[in-house]
Amino acid sequence: MVNLRFGGYLLMAIGLINLRYQTGHHNALIHSMMIVVPGLLLLAATFIPKTQLILQKKNSQILVAILCALLMVYAFTN
């Protein structure tokens, strides 16, 4: 669970940094929230016992890792 929590924190941090550096750009808030909100959802899911059981499966962890990587690529290319 700790690695997934770090992923949630990472997405939140990247999204907020992205928001700061895009100040003045059109739709900067929307682009940044597309990164922050999944991070918040992932972080919240790691604290809920029922979702912890789902996130402990290897397939779920791979899916979350792929989604986090895609969101990071989106953040850096945006």
mmCIF file of C-alpha atoms in Angstrom:
data_model
loop_
_atom_site.group_PDB
_atom_site.id
_atom_site.type_symbol
_atom_site.label_atom_id
_atom_site.label_comp_id
_atom_site.label_asym_id
_atom_site.label_seq_id
_atom_site.Cartn_x
_atom_site.Cartn_y
_atom_site.Cartn_z
ATOM 1 C CA MET A 1 0.000 0.000 0.000
ATOM 2 C CA VAL A 2 2.853 2.366 0.705
ATOM 3 C CA ASN A 3 3.997 2.412 -2.922
ATOM 4 C CA LEU A 4 0.486 3.220 -4.105
ATOM 5 C CA ARG A 5 0.224 6.023 -1.552
ATOM 6 C CA PHE A 6 3.485 7.435 -2.848
ATOM 7 C CA GLY A 7 1.984 7.307 -6.345
ATOM 8 C CA GLY A 8 -1.020 9.307 -5.135
ATOM 9 C CA TYR A 9 1.225 11.871 -3.465
ATOM 10 C CA LEU A 10 3.370 12.030 -6.607
ATOM 11 C CA LEU A 11 0.408 12.769 -8.857
ATOM 12 C CA MET A 12 -0.866 15.444 -6.483
ATOM 13 C CA ALA A 13 2.539 17.104 -6.319
ATOM 14 C CA ILE A 14 3.104 17.011 -10.073
ATOM 15 C CA GLY A 15 -0.384 18.374 -10.701
ATOM 16 C CA LEU A 16 0.099 21.265 -8.291
ATOM 17 C CA ILE A 17 3.538 22.065 -9.679
ATOM 18 C CA ASN A 18 2.034 21.908 -13.161
ATOM 19 C CA LEU A 19 -0.654 24.378 -12.077
ATOM 20 C CA ARG A 20 1.949 26.799 -10.760
ATOM 21 C CA TYR A 21 4.092 26.699 -13.898
ATOM 22 C CA GLN A 22 1.134 27.080 -16.241
ATOM 23 C CA THR A 23 -0.233 30.182 -14.569
ATOM 24 C CA GLY A 24 -1.651 32.375 -17.299
ATOM 25 C CA HIS A 25 -2.185 29.585 -19.823
ATOM 26 C CA HIS A 26 -5.648 28.793 -21.118
ATOM 27 C CA ASN A 27 -7.351 25.939 -19.155
ATOM 28 C CA ALA A 28 -4.380 25.463 -16.816
ATOM 29 C CA LEU A 29 -6.648 24.586 -13.900
ATOM 30 C CA ILE A 30 -8.463 21.894 -15.870
ATOM 31 C CA HIS A 31 -5.231 20.299 -17.074
ATOM 32 C CA SER A 32 -3.742 20.291 -13.600
ATOM 33 C CA MET A 33 -6.865 18.928 -11.942
ATOM 34 C CA MET A 34 -6.828 16.055 -14.444
ATOM 35 C CA ILE A 35 -3.608 15.024 -12.686
ATOM 36 C CA VAL A 36 -4.442 15.984 -9.092
ATOM 37 C CA VAL A 37 -7.892 14.369 -8.849
ATOM 38 C CA PRO A 38 -6.732 10.830 -9.784
ATOM 39 C CA GLY A 39 -3.923 11.269 -7.255
ATOM 40 C CA LEU A 40 -6.422 12.187 -4.556
ATOM 41 C CA LEU A 41 -8.650 9.259 -5.496
ATOM 42 C CA LEU A 42 -5.724 6.847 -5.419
ATOM 43 C CA LEU A 43 -4.575 8.178 -2.068
ATOM 44 C CA ALA A 44 -8.081 7.898 -0.611
ATOM 45 C CA ALA A 45 -8.455 4.362 -2.000
ATOM 46 C CA THR A 46 -5.369 3.214 -0.116
ATOM 47 C CA PHE A 47 -7.015 4.110 3.204
ATOM 48 C CA ILE A 48 -10.378 2.390 2.568
ATOM 49 C CA PRO A 49 -10.253 -1.285 3.643
ATOM 50 C CA LYS A 50 -12.431 -2.618 0.796
ATOM 51 C CA THR A 51 -10.387 -0.906 -1.902
ATOM 52 C CA GLN A 52 -7.158 -1.997 -0.221
ATOM 53 C CA LEU A 53 -8.145 -5.593 -0.957
ATOM 54 C CA ILE A 54 -8.626 -4.730 -4.618
ATOM 55 C CA LEU A 55 -5.380 -2.742 -4.835
ATOM 56 C CA GLN A 56 -3.363 -5.595 -3.314
ATOM 57 C CA LYS A 57 -3.909 -7.729 -6.417
ATOM 58 C CA LYS A 58 -1.066 -7.727 -8.918
ATOM 59 C CA ASN A 59 -3.322 -6.862 -11.873
ATOM 60 C CA SER A 60 -4.657 -3.795 -10.074
ATOM 61 C CA GLN A 61 -1.176 -2.630 -9.191
ATOM 62 C CA ILE A 62 -0.034 -2.941 -12.799
ATOM 63 C CA LEU A 63 -3.099 -1.024 -14.018
ATOM 64 C CA VAL A 64 -2.534 1.747 -11.454
ATOM 65 C CA ALA A 65 1.153 1.964 -12.380
ATOM 66 C CA ILE A 66 0.310 2.303 -16.077
ATOM 67 C CA LEU A 67 -2.303 4.980 -15.392
ATOM 68 C CA CYS A 68 0.104 6.910 -13.155
ATOM 69 C CA ALA A 69 2.805 6.731 -15.819
ATOM 70 C CA LEU A 70 0.394 7.985 -18.477
ATOM 71 C CA LEU A 71 -0.692 10.867 -16.246
ATOM 72 C CA MET A 72 2.945 11.781 -15.618
ATOM 73 C CA VAL A 73 3.635 11.789 -19.366
ATOM 74 C CA TYR A 74 0.555 13.978 -19.835
ATOM 75 C CA ALA A 75 1.816 16.363 -17.154
ATOM 76 C CA PHE A 76 5.237 16.732 -18.738
ATOM 77 C CA THR A 77 3.976 17.090 -22.289
ATOM 78 C CA ASN A 78 1.158 19.450 -21.413
#
